[in-house]
Coordinates of C-alpha atoms and ligand atoms in Angstrom, one line a residue:
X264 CA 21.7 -19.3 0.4
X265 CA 23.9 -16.2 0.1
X266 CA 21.4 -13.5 1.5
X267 CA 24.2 -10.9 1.5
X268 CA 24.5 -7.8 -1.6
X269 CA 26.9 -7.8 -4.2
X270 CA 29.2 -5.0 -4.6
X271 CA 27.6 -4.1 -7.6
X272 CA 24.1 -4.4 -5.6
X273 CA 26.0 -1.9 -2.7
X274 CA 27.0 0.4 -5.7
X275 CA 23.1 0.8 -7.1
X276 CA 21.8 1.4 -3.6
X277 CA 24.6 4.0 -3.0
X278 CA 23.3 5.5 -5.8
X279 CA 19.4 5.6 -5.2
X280 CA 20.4 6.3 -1.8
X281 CA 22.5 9.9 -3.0
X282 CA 19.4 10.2 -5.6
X283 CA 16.6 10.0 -3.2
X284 CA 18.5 12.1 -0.7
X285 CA 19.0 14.9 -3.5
X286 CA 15.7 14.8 -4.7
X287 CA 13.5 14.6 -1.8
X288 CA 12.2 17.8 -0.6
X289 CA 13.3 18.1 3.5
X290 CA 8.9 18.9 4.7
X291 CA 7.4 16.3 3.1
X292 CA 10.3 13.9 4.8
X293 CA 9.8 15.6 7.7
X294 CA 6.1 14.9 7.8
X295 CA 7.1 11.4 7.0
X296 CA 9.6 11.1 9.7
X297 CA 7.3 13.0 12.3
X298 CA 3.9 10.5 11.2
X299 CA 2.5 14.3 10.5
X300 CA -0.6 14.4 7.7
X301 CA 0.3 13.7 4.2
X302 CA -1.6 16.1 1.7
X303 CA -2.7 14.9 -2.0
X304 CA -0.1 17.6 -2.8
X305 CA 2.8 15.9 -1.1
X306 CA 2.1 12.3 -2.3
X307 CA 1.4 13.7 -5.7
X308 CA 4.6 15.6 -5.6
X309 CA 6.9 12.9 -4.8
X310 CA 5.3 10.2 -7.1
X311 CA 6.1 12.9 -10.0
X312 CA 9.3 13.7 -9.0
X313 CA 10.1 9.6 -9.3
X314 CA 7.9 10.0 -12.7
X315 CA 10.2 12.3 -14.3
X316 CA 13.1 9.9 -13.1
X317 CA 11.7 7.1 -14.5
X318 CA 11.4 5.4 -10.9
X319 CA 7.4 5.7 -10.1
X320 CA 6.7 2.2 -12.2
X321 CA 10.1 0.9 -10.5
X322 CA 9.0 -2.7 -11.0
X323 CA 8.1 -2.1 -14.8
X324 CA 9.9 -4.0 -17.3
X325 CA 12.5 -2.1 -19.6
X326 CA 9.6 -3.0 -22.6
X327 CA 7.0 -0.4 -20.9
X328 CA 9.6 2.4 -20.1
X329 CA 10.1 0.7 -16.1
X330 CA 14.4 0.6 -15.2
X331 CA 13.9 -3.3 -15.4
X332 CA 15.6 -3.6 -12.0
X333 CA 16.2 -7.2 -9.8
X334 CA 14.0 -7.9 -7.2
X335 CA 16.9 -7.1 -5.2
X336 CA 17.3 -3.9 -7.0
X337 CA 13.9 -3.3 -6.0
X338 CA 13.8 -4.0 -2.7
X339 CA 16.8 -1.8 -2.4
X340 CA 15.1 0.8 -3.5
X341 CA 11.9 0.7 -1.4
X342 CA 14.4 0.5 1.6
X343 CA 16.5 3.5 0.7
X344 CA 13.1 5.6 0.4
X345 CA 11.9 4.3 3.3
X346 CA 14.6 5.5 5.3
X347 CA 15.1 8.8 3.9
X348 CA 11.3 9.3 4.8
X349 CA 9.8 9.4 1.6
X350 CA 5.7 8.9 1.3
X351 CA 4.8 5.4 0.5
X352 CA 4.4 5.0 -3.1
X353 CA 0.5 5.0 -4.0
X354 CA 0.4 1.8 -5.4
X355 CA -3.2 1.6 -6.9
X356 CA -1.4 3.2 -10.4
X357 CA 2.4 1.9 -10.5
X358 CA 2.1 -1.4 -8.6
X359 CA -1.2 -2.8 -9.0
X360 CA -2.8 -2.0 -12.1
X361 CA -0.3 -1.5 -14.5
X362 CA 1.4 -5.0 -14.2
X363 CA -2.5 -6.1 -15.2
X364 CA -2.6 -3.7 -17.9
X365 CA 1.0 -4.7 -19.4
X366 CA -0.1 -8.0 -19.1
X367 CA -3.5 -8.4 -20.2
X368 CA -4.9 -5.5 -21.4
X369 CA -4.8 -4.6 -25.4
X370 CA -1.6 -2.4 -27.1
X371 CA -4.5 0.7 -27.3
X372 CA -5.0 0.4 -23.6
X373 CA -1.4 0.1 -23.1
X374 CA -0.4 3.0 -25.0
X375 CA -3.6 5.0 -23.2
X376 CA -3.2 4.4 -19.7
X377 CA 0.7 3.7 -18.8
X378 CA 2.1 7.4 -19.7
X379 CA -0.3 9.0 -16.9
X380 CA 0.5 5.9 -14.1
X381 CA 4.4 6.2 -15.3
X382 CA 4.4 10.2 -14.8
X383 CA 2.3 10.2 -11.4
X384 CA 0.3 12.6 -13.4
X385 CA -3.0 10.1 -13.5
X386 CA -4.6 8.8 -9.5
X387 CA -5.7 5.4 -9.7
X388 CA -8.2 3.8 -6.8
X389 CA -9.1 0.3 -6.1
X390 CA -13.0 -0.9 -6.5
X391 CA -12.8 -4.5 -5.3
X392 CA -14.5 -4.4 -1.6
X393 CA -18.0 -4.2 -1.5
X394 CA -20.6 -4.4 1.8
X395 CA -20.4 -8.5 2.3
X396 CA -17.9 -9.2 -0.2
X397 CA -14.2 -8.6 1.1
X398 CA -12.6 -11.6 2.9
X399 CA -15.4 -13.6 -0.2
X400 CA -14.7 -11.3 -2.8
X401 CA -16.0 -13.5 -5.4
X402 CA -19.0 -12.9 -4.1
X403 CA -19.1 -9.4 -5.2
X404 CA -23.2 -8.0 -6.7
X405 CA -21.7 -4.6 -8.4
X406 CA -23.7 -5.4 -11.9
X407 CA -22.4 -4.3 -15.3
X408 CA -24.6 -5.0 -18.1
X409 CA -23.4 -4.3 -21.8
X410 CA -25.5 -2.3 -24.1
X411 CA -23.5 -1.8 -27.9
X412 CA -20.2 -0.6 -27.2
X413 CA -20.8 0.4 -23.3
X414 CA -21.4 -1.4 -20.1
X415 CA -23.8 0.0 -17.6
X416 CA -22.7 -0.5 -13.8
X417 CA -24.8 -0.4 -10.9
X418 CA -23.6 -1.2 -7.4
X419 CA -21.4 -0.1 -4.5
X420 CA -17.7 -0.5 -3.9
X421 CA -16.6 0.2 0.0
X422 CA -13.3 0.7 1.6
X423 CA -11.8 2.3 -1.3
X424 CA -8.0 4.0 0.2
X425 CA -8.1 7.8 -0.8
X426 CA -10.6 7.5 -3.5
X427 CA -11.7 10.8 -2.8
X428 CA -8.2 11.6 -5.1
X429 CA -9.1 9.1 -7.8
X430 CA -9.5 9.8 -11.1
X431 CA -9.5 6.2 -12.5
X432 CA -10.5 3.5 -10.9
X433 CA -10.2 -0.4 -11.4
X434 CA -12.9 -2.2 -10.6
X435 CA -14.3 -6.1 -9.9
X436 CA -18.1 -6.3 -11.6
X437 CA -20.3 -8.8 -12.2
X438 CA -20.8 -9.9 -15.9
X439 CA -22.8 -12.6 -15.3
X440 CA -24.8 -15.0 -12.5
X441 CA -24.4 -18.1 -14.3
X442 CA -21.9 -20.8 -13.1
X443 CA -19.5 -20.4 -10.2
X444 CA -19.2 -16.7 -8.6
X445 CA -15.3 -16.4 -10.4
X446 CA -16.3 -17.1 -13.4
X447 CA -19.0 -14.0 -14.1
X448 CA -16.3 -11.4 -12.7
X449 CA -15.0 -9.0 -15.5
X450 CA -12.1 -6.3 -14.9
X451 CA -13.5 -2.5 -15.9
X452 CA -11.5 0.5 -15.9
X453 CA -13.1 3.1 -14.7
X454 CA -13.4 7.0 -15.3
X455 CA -14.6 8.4 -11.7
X456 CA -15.4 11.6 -13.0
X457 CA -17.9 9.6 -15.3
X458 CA -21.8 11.0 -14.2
X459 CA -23.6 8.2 -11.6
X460 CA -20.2 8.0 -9.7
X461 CA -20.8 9.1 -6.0
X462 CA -17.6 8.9 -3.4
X463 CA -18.8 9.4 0.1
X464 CA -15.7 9.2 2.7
X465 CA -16.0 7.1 5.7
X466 CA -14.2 8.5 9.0
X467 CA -11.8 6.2 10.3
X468 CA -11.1 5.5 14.4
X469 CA -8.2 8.2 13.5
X470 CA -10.4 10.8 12.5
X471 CA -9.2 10.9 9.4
X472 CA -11.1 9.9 5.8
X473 CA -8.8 7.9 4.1
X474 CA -11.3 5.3 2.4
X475 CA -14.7 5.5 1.0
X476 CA -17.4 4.4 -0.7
X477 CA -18.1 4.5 -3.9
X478 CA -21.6 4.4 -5.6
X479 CA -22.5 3.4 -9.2
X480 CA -25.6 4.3 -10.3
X481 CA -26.1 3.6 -14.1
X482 CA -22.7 4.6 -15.0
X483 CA -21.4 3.9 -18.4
X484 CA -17.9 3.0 -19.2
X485 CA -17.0 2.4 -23.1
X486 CA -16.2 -1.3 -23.9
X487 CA -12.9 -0.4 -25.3
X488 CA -12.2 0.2 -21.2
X489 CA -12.6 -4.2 -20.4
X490 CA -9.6 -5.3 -20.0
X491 CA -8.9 -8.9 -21.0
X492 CA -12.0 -11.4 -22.0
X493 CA -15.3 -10.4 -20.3
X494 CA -16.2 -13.2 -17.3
X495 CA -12.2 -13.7 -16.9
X496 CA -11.7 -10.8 -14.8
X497 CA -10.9 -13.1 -11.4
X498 CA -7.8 -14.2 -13.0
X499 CA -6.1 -10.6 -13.6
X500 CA -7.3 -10.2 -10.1
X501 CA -5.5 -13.0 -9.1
X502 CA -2.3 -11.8 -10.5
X503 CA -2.9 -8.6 -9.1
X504 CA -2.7 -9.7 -5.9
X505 CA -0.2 -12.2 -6.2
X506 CA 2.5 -9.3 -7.6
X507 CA 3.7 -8.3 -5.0
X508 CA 5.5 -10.3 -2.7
X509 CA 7.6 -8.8 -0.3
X510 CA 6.3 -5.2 -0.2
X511 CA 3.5 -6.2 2.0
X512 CA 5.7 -6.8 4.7
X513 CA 6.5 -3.1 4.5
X514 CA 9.6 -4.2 6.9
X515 CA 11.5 -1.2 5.7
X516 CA 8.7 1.7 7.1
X517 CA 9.3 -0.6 10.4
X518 CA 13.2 0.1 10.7
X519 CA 12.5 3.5 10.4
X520 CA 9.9 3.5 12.7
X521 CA 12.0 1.6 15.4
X522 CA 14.4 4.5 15.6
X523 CA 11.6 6.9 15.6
X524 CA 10.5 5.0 18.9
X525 CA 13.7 5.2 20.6
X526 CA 14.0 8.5 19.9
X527 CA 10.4 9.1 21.4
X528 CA 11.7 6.2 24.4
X529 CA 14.8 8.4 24.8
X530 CA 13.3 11.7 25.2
X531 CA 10.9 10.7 27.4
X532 CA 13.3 8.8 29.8
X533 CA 12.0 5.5 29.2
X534 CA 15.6 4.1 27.8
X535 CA 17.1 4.0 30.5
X536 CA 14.4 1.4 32.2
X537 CA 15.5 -1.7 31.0
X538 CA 12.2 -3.5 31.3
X539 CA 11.0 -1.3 28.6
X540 CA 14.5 -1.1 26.7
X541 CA 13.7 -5.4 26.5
X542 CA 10.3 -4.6 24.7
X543 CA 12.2 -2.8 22.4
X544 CA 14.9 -5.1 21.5
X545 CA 11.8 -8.1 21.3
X546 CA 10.6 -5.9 18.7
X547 CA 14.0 -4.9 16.9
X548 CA 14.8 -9.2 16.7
X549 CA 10.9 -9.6 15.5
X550 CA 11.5 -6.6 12.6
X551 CA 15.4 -8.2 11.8
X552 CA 13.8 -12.0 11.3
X553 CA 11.0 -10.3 9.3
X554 CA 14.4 -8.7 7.2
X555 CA 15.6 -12.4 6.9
X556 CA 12.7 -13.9 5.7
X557 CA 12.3 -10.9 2.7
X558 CA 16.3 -11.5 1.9
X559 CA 15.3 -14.9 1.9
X560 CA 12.2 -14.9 -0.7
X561 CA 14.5 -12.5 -2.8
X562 CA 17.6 -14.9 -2.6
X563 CA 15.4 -17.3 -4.1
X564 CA 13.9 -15.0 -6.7
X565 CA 17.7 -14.6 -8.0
X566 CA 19.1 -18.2 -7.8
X567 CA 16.1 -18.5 -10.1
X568 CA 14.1 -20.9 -7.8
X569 CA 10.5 -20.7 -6.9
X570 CA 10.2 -17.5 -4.5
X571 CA 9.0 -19.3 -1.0
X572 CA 5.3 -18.9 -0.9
X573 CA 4.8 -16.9 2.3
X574 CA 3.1 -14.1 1.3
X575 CA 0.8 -14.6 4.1
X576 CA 3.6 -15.0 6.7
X577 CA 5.1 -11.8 5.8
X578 CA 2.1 -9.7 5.5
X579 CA 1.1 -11.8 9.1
X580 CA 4.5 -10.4 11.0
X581 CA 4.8 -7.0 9.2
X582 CA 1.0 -6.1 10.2
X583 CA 1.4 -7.2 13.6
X584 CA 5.1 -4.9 13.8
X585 CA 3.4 -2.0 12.7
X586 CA 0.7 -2.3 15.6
X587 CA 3.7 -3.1 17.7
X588 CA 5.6 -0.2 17.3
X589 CA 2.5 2.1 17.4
X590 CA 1.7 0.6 21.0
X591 CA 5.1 0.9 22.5
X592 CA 4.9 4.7 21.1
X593 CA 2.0 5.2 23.1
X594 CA 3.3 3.6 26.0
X595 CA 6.5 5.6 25.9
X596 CA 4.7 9.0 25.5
X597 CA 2.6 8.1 28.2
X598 CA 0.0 10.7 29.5
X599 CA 1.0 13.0 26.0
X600 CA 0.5 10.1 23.7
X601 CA -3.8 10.0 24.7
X602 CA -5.1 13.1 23.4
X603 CA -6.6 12.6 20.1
X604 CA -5.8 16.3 18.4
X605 CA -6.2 16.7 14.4
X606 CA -4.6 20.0 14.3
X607 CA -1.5 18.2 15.9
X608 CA -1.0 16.5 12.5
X609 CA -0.6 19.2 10.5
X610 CA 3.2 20.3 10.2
X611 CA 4.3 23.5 12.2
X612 CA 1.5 22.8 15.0
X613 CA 2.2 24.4 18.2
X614 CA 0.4 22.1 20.9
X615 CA 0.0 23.5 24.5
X616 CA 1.3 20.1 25.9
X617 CA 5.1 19.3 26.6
X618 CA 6.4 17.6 23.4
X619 CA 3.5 18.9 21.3
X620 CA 5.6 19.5 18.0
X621 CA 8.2 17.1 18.7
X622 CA 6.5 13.4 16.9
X623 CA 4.6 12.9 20.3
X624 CA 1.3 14.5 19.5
X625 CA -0.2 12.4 17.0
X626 CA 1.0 8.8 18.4
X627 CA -2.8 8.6 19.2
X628 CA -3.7 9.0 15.1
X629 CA -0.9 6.6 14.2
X630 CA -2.2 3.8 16.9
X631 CA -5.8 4.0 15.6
X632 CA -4.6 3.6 11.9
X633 CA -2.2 1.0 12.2
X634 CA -5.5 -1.2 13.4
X635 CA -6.0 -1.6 9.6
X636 CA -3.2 -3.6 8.9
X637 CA -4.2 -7.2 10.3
X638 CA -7.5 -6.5 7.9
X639 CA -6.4 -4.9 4.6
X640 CA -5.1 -6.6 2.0
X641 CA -6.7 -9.6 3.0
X642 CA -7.5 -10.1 6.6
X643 CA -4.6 -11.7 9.0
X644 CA -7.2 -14.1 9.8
X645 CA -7.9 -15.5 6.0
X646 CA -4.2 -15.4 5.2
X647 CA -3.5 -17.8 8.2
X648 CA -5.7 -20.1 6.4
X649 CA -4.0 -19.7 3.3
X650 CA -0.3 -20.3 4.8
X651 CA -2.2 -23.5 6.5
X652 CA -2.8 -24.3 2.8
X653 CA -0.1 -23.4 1.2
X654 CA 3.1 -23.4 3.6
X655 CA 2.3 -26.4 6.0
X656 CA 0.1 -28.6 3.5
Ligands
LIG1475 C1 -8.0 0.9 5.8 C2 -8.5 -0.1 4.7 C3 -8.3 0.2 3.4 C4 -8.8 -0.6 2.4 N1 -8.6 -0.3 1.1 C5 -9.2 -1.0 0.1 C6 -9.2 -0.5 -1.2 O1 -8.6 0.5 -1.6 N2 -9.9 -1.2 -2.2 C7 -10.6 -2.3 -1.9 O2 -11.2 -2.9 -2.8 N3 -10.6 -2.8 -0.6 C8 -10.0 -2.1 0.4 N4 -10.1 -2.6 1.7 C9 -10.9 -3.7 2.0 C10 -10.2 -4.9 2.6 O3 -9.6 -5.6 1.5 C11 -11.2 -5.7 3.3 O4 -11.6 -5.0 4.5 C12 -10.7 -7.1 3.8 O5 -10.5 -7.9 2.7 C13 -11.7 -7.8 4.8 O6 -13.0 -7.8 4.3 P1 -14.2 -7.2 5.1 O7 -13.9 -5.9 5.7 O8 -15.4 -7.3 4.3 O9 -14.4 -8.2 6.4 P2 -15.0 -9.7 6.4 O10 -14.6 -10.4 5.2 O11 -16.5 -9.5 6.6 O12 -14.4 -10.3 7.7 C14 -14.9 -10.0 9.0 C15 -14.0 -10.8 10.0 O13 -14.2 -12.2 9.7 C16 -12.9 -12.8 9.5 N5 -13.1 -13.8 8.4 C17 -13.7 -13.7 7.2 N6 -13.6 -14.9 6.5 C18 -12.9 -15.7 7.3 C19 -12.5 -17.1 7.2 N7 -12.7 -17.8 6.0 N8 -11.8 -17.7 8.2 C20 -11.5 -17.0 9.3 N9 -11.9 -15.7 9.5 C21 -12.6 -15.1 8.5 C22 -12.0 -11.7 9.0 O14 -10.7 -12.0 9.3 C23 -12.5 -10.5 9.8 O15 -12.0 -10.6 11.1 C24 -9.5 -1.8 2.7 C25 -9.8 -2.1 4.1 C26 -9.3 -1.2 5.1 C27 -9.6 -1.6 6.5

């Protein structure tokens, strides 16, 4: 297995990487670099500047206006904006619904849809979780009954990330009670701005409203907006899920977080104690065999094999990195690293503690959020069972 680049794989990241640095504007990567609040503005921004590129659907197909890159080319990519500290790519739009809508959904929806995820111009939400039904999703109750050319939803979807943004949204509803739960799920796409649609935000430990919950109360949505068969909508959820493969591991925002926390270890003196300086390296070997195991799915992905099926593994170490990182932050800051101050997220804030503009201040936000990882996205706990199944047989 040759999990090293080819020169002509060097050459394309050189160029993202010159592309990405050009293009980037220097406060939103200093937000990024800084863990500092991200407005709509700033994800929005960047997500069209990629639009205009052609790079926002940068897994799409040549067929649907994508660059039809590798997997490699890809991952390249993901690691060169990750680096240069740009936001994470929303991925609701570009990365989860529009593979589903390329594959499944009709050449109308396809022309109607695609243009607004491709440009960044259109902000896409995602109504699977409901109260009782997350880890059991099939289990879901949200109800859409079809009257003529319209279905009428009723229900609630919870946990949705930054649905107070969305405009569209793509949603899990129940078509029918008969047979097994799977079989009575349809796929809806969903105009939030439709009357009966209510998004009430949740605060998170952070303090911060980044998911919500989102109320349907006899909301009609045209036919024309099912994609697929109705009742078959657990298989394009399927697929949905099982797109991306790597990315979860996010083991690219990692790297760049390392270096953020020896710069914080640094400043704060806590390099030169080598007990602490070992906690650091465990975590830089832990985030270079996460690396490894990435190069290793897509080395398989290009030699045309069956990509490994350790999903589950990778979202497993990369979830318990980020929480990693975010603790030995806290720990490095010390005393400064406690305070839980709002304002200190906001770029340009002035705290009136030592360090207060200089990344320390909101190491208590970042700690609190980075608890989501081991549950979103399927909970660590279900996908240990699933690499039970899968990996170890
Ligand atoms: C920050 C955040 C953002 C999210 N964004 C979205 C979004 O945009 N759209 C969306 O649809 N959903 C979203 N989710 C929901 C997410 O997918 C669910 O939270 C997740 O699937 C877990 O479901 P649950 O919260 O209902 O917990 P439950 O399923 O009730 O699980 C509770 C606990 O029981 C454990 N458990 C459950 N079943 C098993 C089992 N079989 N074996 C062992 N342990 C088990 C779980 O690991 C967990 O610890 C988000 C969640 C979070 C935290």
């Amino acid at each position: 297995m040759d999990l090293a680049f080819t020169p002509e794989e060097q050459a394309f990241r050189d160029e993202v990487h010159g592309w990405v640095r050009a293009h980037l504007p220097p406060e939103i990567s200093h937000k990024v670099h800084n863990a500092l609040r991200l407005t709509r503005d700033d994800m929005q921004g960047w997500a069209r500047i990629l639009g205009k590129k052609g790079w926002l659907g940068y897994g799409w197909p040549r067929e649907f206006g994508g660059p039809g890159w590798s997997a490699v080319q890809k991952h390249l990519f993901e690691e060169e904006c990750a680096l240069a500290g740009a936001p994470r790519i929303v991925p609701f739009g570009p990365v989860m619904v529009a593979p589903v809508i390329m594959a499944f959904g009709s050449p109308e929806q396809q022309r109607r849809f695609l243009p607004g995820i491709a440009s960044g111009e259109v902000w896409w939400s995602q109504g699977y979780s409901e109260p009782g039904s997350g880890s059991d999703l099939a289990s879901l109750k949200t109800r859409a009954v079809r009257q003529g050319d319209k279905y009428i939803v009723n229900g609630q979807k919870t946990w949705t990330t930054l649905g107070q943004y969305g405009e569209w949204m793509f949603n899990l509803v129940r078509t029918s009670t008969e047979g097994k739960p799977q079989t009575g799920i349809s796929f809806l796409l969903l105009d939030m701005k439709s009357p009966g649609v209510t998004v009430r935000p949740i605060r998170l430990l952070d303090g911060e409203c980044e998911v919500n919950e989102v109320f349907f109360d006899n909301v009609e949505v045209p036919a024309e907006n099912l994609i697929g068969e109705e009742n078959k909508g657990w298989n394009y959820a399927k697929f949905l899920l099982a797109h991306e493969r790597t990315g979860i591991a996010d083991v690219n925002r990692s790297k760049r977080e390392l270096e953020r926390l020896k710069r914080i270890a640094k400043r704060e003196g806590l390099w030169d104690d080598l007990r602490f300086r070992d906690q650091i390296a465990l975590l830089e070997v832990d985030i270079v065999a996460l690396e490894m195991m990435v190069l290793r799915v897509l080395a398989a992905q290009k030699s045309g094999r069956n990509p490994l099926d350790i999903a589950g593994l990778l979202k497993i170490r990369g979830s318990e990195i980020q929480q990693r990182y975010a603790e030995l932050m806290m720990l490095a800051a010390g005393p400064f690293a406690l305070p839980l101050i709002h304002e200190a997220m906001d770029a340009g804030w002035q705290g009136d503690f030592p360090g207060g503009d200089a990344g320390l201040a909101p190491l208590a936000s970042t700690y609190f959020n980075l608890r989501k990882t081991t549950i979103y996205g399927g909970s660590n706990e279900v996908q240990r069972n699933i690499v039970a199944q899968t990996v170890l047989g």
